[in-house]
Every structure is written in structure tokens, then in C-alpha cells.
Coordinates of C-alpha atoms in Angstrom, one line a residue:
M173 CA 101.0 -17.0 13.4
S174 CA 102.5 -20.4 12.5
M175 CA 100.6 -23.6 13.3
S176 CA 101.8 -25.6 16.0
N177 CA 102.7 -29.1 15.2
P178 CA 99.8 -31.5 16.4
V179 CA 101.9 -34.4 17.4
T180 CA 104.0 -32.0 19.6
A181 CA 100.9 -30.4 21.2
V182 CA 99.5 -33.9 22.1
H183 CA 102.7 -34.9 23.7
S184 CA 103.0 -31.9 25.5
R185 CA 99.4 -32.1 26.9
F186 CA 100.1 -35.7 27.7
S187 CA 103.3 -34.8 29.7
Q188 CA 101.3 -32.3 31.6
F189 CA 98.6 -34.9 32.5
L190 CA 101.1 -37.4 33.6
A191 CA 102.7 -34.6 35.7
V192 CA 99.4 -34.0 37.5
H193 CA 98.8 -37.7 37.8
P194 CA 102.0 -39.3 38.8
D195 CA 100.2 -42.8 39.6
I196 CA 99.2 -43.0 36.0
G197 CA 102.8 -42.0 35.0
R198 CA 104.1 -45.0 37.0
L199 CA 101.7 -47.3 35.2
V200 CA 102.9 -46.0 31.7
A201 CA 106.4 -46.2 32.8
D202 CA 106.0 -49.9 33.6
L203 CA 105.1 -50.5 29.8
S204 CA 108.4 -48.8 28.6
P205 CA 110.5 -51.8 28.6
V206 CA 107.9 -53.7 26.8
F207 CA 107.5 -51.5 24.0
A208 CA 111.4 -51.3 23.8
Y209 CA 111.5 -55.1 23.6
V210 CA 108.9 -55.3 21.1
R211 CA 110.5 -52.7 18.8
S212 CA 113.9 -54.5 19.0
N213 CA 112.4 -58.0 18.7
P214 CA 109.5 -58.0 16.4
E215 CA 110.3 -61.5 15.4
A216 CA 109.7 -62.9 18.9
A217 CA 106.9 -60.8 20.1
E218 CA 105.3 -63.9 21.9
S219 CA 108.1 -64.4 24.4
I220 CA 106.9 -61.0 26.2
V221 CA 104.1 -63.2 27.9
P222 CA 106.1 -64.2 30.9
M223 CA 107.0 -60.5 31.1
Y224 CA 103.4 -59.5 31.3
K225 CA 102.6 -62.1 33.7
R226 CA 104.9 -60.6 36.0
W227 CA 103.4 -57.1 35.1
I228 CA 99.8 -58.0 35.5
F229 CA 100.2 -59.5 39.0
A230 CA 103.1 -57.5 40.5
S231 CA 102.1 -54.0 39.2
P232 CA 98.6 -53.7 40.5
I233 CA 99.7 -54.7 43.9
R234 CA 102.5 -52.3 44.0
H235 CA 100.4 -49.4 42.7
F236 CA 97.5 -50.3 45.1
A237 CA 99.9 -49.5 48.0
L238 CA 100.7 -46.1 46.3
L239 CA 97.1 -45.0 45.6
Q240 CA 96.0 -45.4 49.3
A241 CA 95.8 -41.5 49.6
R242 CA 93.7 -41.1 46.4
P243 CA 89.9 -41.2 46.3
L244 CA 88.3 -44.6 46.1
W245 CA 87.0 -44.1 42.4
Q246 CA 90.3 -43.1 41.3
R247 CA 92.0 -46.2 43.0
V248 CA 89.3 -48.5 41.4
L249 CA 89.7 -47.0 38.0
L250 CA 93.6 -47.4 37.8
M251 CA 93.5 -50.8 39.5
A252 CA 91.0 -51.8 36.6
F253 CA 93.4 -50.0 34.0
G254 CA 96.4 -52.0 35.2
M255 CA 94.7 -55.4 35.3
T256 CA 93.0 -55.1 31.8
L257 CA 95.8 -53.4 29.7
G258 CA 98.4 -56.2 30.1
P259 CA 96.4 -58.9 28.7
L260 CA 94.8 -57.0 26.0
W261 CA 98.1 -55.8 24.8
T262 CA 99.5 -59.3 24.9
L263 CA 96.4 -60.6 23.0
F264 CA 96.8 -58.0 20.4
L265 CA 100.6 -58.7 19.8
H266 CA 99.8 -62.3 19.5
Q267 CA 97.1 -61.5 16.7
M268 CA 99.9 -59.6 15.0
A269 CA 102.0 -62.6 15.1
N270 CA 99.2 -64.9 14.3
I271 CA 98.5 -62.8 11.0
R272 CA 101.9 -63.5 9.7
D273 CA 101.4 -67.4 10.4
V274 CA 98.1 -67.2 8.4
R275 CA 99.7 -65.4 5.5
W276 CA 102.4 -68.1 5.5
R277 CA 99.9 -70.8 5.6
A278 CA 98.2 -69.4 2.6
H279 CA 101.6 -69.1 0.8
M280 CA 102.3 -72.6 1.8
V281 CA 99.0 -74.1 0.2
S282 CA 99.5 -72.2 -2.9
A283 CA 103.2 -73.5 -3.2
I284 CA 102.1 -77.1 -2.5
L285 CA 99.3 -76.8 -5.0
K286 CA 101.4 -75.4 -7.6
D287 CA 104.2 -78.2 -7.1
E288 CA 101.7 -81.1 -7.2
A289 CA 99.8 -79.7 -10.2
S290 CA 103.1 -79.2 -12.1
K291 CA 104.0 -82.8 -11.6
R292 CA 100.7 -84.0 -13.0
Q293 CA 100.9 -81.6 -15.9
A294 CA 104.0 -83.2 -17.0
R295 CA 102.2 -86.3 -17.2
S296 CA 99.3 -84.6 -19.0
Q297 CA 97.0 -85.4 -16.0
T298 CA 94.2 -83.4 -14.5
M299 CA 94.6 -82.8 -10.7
T300 CA 91.5 -83.4 -8.7
V301 CA 91.5 -81.5 -5.2
D302 CA 88.8 -81.4 -2.5
V303 CA 88.9 -78.5 0.0
L304 CA 87.3 -79.6 3.2
G305 CA 85.2 -76.9 5.0
S306 CA 86.0 -74.5 2.2
G307 CA 83.9 -71.6 3.4
S308 CA 84.2 -68.8 0.9
G309 CA 87.0 -70.4 -0.7
L310 CA 89.3 -67.4 -0.4
Y311 CA 92.8 -69.2 0.0
V312 CA 92.1 -71.8 -2.4
I313 CA 91.0 -69.2 -5.1
D314 CA 94.0 -67.1 -4.6
A315 CA 96.0 -70.3 -4.9
Y316 CA 94.3 -71.2 -8.0
R317 CA 94.9 -67.9 -9.7
R318 CA 98.7 -68.4 -9.1
L319 CA 98.9 -71.7 -11.1
P320 CA 100.4 -71.6 -14.4
S321 CA 97.6 -71.5 -17.0
N322 CA 98.6 -74.9 -18.5
C323 CA 98.0 -76.6 -15.3
R324 CA 94.7 -78.5 -15.3
T325 CA 92.9 -78.8 -12.0
Q326 CA 89.6 -79.6 -10.8
F327 CA 88.4 -78.4 -7.3
G328 CA 85.7 -79.7 -5.0
L329 CA 84.5 -77.0 -2.5
I330 CA 82.9 -79.0 0.3
D331 CA 81.1 -77.3 3.0
H332 CA 77.8 -78.1 5.0
L333 CA 76.5 -74.6 4.4
P334 CA 75.4 -74.1 0.6
E335 CA 75.5 -70.3 0.9
T336 CA 79.4 -70.5 0.9
Y337 CA 79.5 -71.5 -2.6
D338 CA 77.7 -68.2 -3.6
L339 CA 80.4 -66.3 -1.5
A340 CA 83.2 -68.3 -3.4
R341 CA 81.6 -67.1 -6.6
Q342 CA 81.5 -63.4 -5.5
Y343 CA 85.0 -63.6 -4.4
A344 CA 86.2 -65.1 -7.6
K345 CA 84.6 -62.5 -9.5
T346 CA 86.3 -59.6 -7.4
T347 CA 89.6 -61.1 -8.3
G348 CA 88.8 -61.3 -11.9
L349 CA 87.9 -64.9 -12.5
D350 CA 85.2 -65.1 -15.1
V351 CA 82.0 -67.0 -14.1
T352 CA 82.6 -69.7 -16.9
T353 CA 86.0 -70.6 -15.6
F354 CA 84.8 -70.8 -12.0
N355 CA 81.9 -72.9 -12.6
S356 CA 83.8 -75.4 -14.5
T357 CA 86.8 -75.4 -12.2
F358 CA 85.0 -75.3 -8.8
Q359 CA 82.4 -77.7 -8.1
Q360 CA 80.2 -77.3 -5.0
H361 CA 79.5 -80.3 -2.6
C362 CA 77.2 -79.9 0.5
A363 CA 78.3 -82.4 3.2
D364 CA 79.2 -82.7 6.9
I365 CA 82.6 -84.0 6.8
T366 CA 82.4 -85.8 9.9
A367 CA 79.4 -87.7 9.0
L368 CA 79.8 -91.5 8.7
E369 CA 78.6 -91.4 5.0
F370 CA 81.0 -88.9 4.2
Y371 CA 83.4 -90.3 1.4
A372 CA 81.6 -93.7 1.4
N373 CA 82.6 -95.7 -1.7
Q374 CA 85.1 -93.0 -3.3
A375 CA 88.4 -95.0 -2.5
G376 CA 91.4 -93.9 -4.9
T377 CA 89.5 -90.9 -6.5
R378 CA 91.4 -87.8 -5.4
D379 CA 94.8 -86.5 -5.9
M380 CA 94.9 -84.0 -3.1
V381 CA 92.7 -83.1 -0.2
L382 CA 93.0 -79.7 1.6
M383 CA 91.8 -79.1 5.4
I384 CA 93.0 -75.7 6.4
G385 CA 91.7 -74.4 9.7
V386 CA 88.8 -76.9 9.9
G387 CA 90.3 -79.5 12.0
D388 CA 90.6 -76.9 14.9
H389 CA 86.9 -77.0 15.3
I390 CA 86.4 -80.9 15.2
D391 CA 86.2 -82.7 18.4
K392 CA 86.3 -79.3 20.1
V393 CA 83.4 -79.8 22.6
I394 CA 84.8 -82.0 25.5
K395 CA 81.8 -82.5 27.7
S396 CA 82.6 -85.0 30.5
R397 CA 85.3 -83.8 33.2
V398 CA 87.3 -87.0 32.5
L399 CA 87.7 -86.1 28.9
R400 CA 88.4 -82.5 29.8
A401 CA 91.2 -83.6 31.7
L402 CA 92.6 -85.7 28.8
K403 CA 92.2 -82.7 26.4
G404 CA 95.8 -81.9 26.4
S405 CA 97.1 -85.6 26.7
E406 CA 99.5 -87.0 24.2
H407 CA 99.1 -90.5 25.4
P408 CA 97.8 -92.7 22.4
Q409 CA 95.0 -94.0 24.2
D410 CA 93.8 -90.7 25.4
V411 CA 94.4 -89.2 22.0
A412 CA 92.2 -91.8 20.4
S413 CA 89.4 -91.3 22.9
T414 CA 89.2 -87.6 22.5
N415 CA 89.7 -87.1 19.0
P416 CA 87.3 -89.9 17.3
D417 CA 86.0 -87.7 14.5
M418 CA 89.3 -86.4 13.3
I419 CA 90.7 -89.9 13.3
R420 CA 88.0 -91.4 11.3
L421 CA 88.0 -88.6 9.0
M422 CA 91.9 -88.9 8.5
S423 CA 91.3 -92.6 7.8
K424 CA 88.8 -91.8 5.1
I425 CA 91.1 -89.1 3.4
K426 CA 93.7 -91.8 3.2
S427 CA 91.5 -94.2 1.6
T428 CA 90.2 -91.8 -0.9
L429 CA 93.5 -90.5 -2.2
K430 CA 95.1 -92.0 -5.3
P431 CA 98.7 -93.6 -4.8
G432 CA 101.1 -90.8 -4.2
G433 CA 98.2 -88.4 -3.3
V434 CA 98.5 -85.5 -0.8
F435 CA 96.8 -84.6 2.3
V436 CA 97.4 -81.1 3.5
Y437 CA 96.4 -80.5 7.1
S438 CA 96.8 -77.4 9.3
F439 CA 96.7 -77.3 13.0
V440 CA 97.1 -74.7 15.8
Q441 CA 99.4 -75.0 18.9
A442 CA 98.1 -73.9 22.1
N443 CA 98.7 -70.1 22.5
V444 CA 97.8 -67.0 24.6
E445 CA 94.5 -66.6 23.0
D446 CA 93.1 -69.9 24.3
A447 CA 91.7 -68.5 27.4
Y448 CA 90.2 -65.2 25.7
L449 CA 88.5 -67.4 22.9
E450 CA 86.8 -69.8 25.3
K451 CA 86.2 -67.6 28.3
V452 CA 85.3 -64.3 26.8
I453 CA 83.7 -65.1 23.5
R454 CA 82.7 -68.6 24.0
W455 CA 84.6 -69.8 20.9
R456 CA 86.2 -73.4 21.8
H457 CA 89.1 -73.9 19.6
R458 CA 90.7 -77.3 19.5
Y459 CA 94.6 -76.8 20.0
R460 CA 96.7 -79.7 19.4
T461 CA 100.5 -80.3 19.7
R462 CA 102.5 -81.8 16.9
T463 CA 102.9 -85.0 19.2
M464 CA 99.0 -85.2 19.3
V465 CA 98.7 -84.8 15.5
E466 CA 101.3 -87.6 15.0
Q467 CA 99.2 -89.8 17.3
M468 CA 96.1 -89.1 15.2
F469 CA 97.8 -89.8 11.9
A470 CA 99.2 -93.2 13.4
A471 CA 95.7 -94.1 14.7
A472 CA 94.3 -93.4 11.2
G473 CA 96.7 -95.7 9.5
W474 CA 99.1 -93.2 8.1
D475 CA 102.9 -94.0 7.5
S476 CA 104.8 -91.4 9.7
D477 CA 107.6 -91.6 7.1
Q478 CA 105.5 -90.2 4.5
I479 CA 104.5 -87.1 6.7
E480 CA 106.3 -83.7 6.7
Y481 CA 105.5 -81.2 9.4
V482 CA 106.4 -77.5 8.8
A483 CA 106.0 -74.7 11.5
G484 CA 105.0 -71.3 10.7
P485 CA 107.3 -68.1 11.5
T486 CA 106.0 -67.6 14.9
G487 CA 105.2 -71.2 15.8
V488 CA 101.4 -70.7 16.0
Q489 CA 100.3 -72.2 12.9
H490 CA 101.5 -75.7 11.6
I491 CA 101.0 -77.6 8.4
A492 CA 101.3 -81.5 7.9
I493 CA 101.8 -82.6 4.5
A494 CA 100.9 -86.4 4.5
R495 CA 101.4 -88.7 1.2
A496 CA 99.2 -91.8 0.7

């Protein structure tokens, strides 16, 4: 006797289940246009958010009227299903898009490092790079390994947790980077980058400063009601009053760069995960629009003509490339 196809068997059982429970079938049917849209428009998954807003609010109300004849426990269960599946699916799609932007961000950092190192290699210069909030150093170690062997670079891994340097060393080992090369190329510096004494008396000493993903956690706790109301404001005075640590740090970075030095800064636009991160897991992210970032650079004394902005493929992640 031949074995039945497991996929066909599961599909058949699910069809039978939907036939017995038509109310769930209606909920599943509501998802069909969403799945079709995502399949045909993978590059624009985030634009399904308005569609889901309509689905989240309209679908449960419509189905509640259809479920009046069913037992109470079934009505509650199906209502909960209808209210949660939409937001979770939207969040999942957003994360898939965000992963693409994060990979693009790592590629951009690698390309910028390679370009700047090559320029200085042509002048027989060693490039000094500070990585603020380096963490385990994943993206910068990967970027270093892609540099031509004749590019001379010196990295400072700066983090307030000393344990992160050990993580970076372990990661370098897994990528095939020998300990001697790692120790001579990557130096550890424990520091709070928002502290007043950070970068004191170090003017004109760095070729490049990288701050990738760290600025999203600076000035993130807005305690007073007035400041919370200004959180999304792009007025210069409001930006200055709600981003003091970032503006002070950007000013320090500008002074510590050599003439022609580069500051690479990433920031995240407000998106659908905002409410989830803040309300569900209590992880407060500081989302900033490009206009707000421009105001921050201006307040820190940077020349706007020397700053290039690049948006990721889905528009979630952005990179600013500022030259001193």
C-alpha cells in the first residue's frame, strides 16, 4: 500500500476542519488577500499595515455578529484569535524587512571602510577607526576581514562593558582571525560615550568614527510629560532640548576627527514595531526622522553640505555619512 503525501493529508484535514468550523474559515479567508499581496509585492511588505489596520478593527466586529449562535468560550477564543493574528503577522513581516535593512547597513559600513582605507593606503597612511558602542564587534570584524591585506587600519572598540571585548575576540576566532592579528588591530577602551569626560583633549586624532545602532538608545528615556510631547518634534529648539547627549557627542566626534575624517551614523525611522517594543517588552527605542537628525547635526556644528544620507531598501534603517 502506497504512503499518502503528508502535505496533501494535512491540507485535507485542514479543509475538513474548516468545513466543520465555518467561522474560522471566514477568518482564514480574510487573510487570503494579504498573503497574495505579500507574494506579489515582497519589496513593499510594509505597505500592508493600512490593510491590517482595517482588518484588525473591522474583522472582529463582523465576526462577533456571526458568532452569536456559538458557545461563549468559542466566541472569546475566536475573537482573541482575530485580534492578535493581525498585529503579530504585521510585526513578523516588518522584522523580515528590517533584517534586509540590517544586512544592507553592514554592507554599507564595509564599503565605506574599504573606500576610506584605500584612500589612505595610497598615501601610505594607517587609518584609525573608533567604534562607539562596539558590543561584540560583529559587523566591524566582518568589515575588517573584507579589507585588502595591504590596507593598514587600527580599530578602537569602545564600550562601557569590558566583557564585550572577550566576545569580540571569540567571534574573531570563529571567523579565522588569529589572536595576534586581532590583538594588534583591535584595542579595547571601556568608556561611557555620553560622559562629559569622553573624548576630552583628543582633538584631531581619528580618521573615522562609527556609531551603528547605538544612537537609537541615547536620550531614549523621556520622563516629563512636556518632553514626551516633544519627542517627535522636528523644531530646532525642541530637537535641542530632547537630544542633549546626542548633540554633545556629535560635537565631540567632529572635533576628534582629522581634517577630511568621516563619521558614519545609523538611525531608525519610526515604524510598526514601535508600540510592540515599548508597550510589550519595555524596550524604549529612540526613533528619529531624517529632519530631526539634520537638526541634531546642525546643533552640533556640522556643515550640512558635508553630510550624505542613504536610506535602506525598506526605509527603516538609514545611514548618515558626515565629513569633518
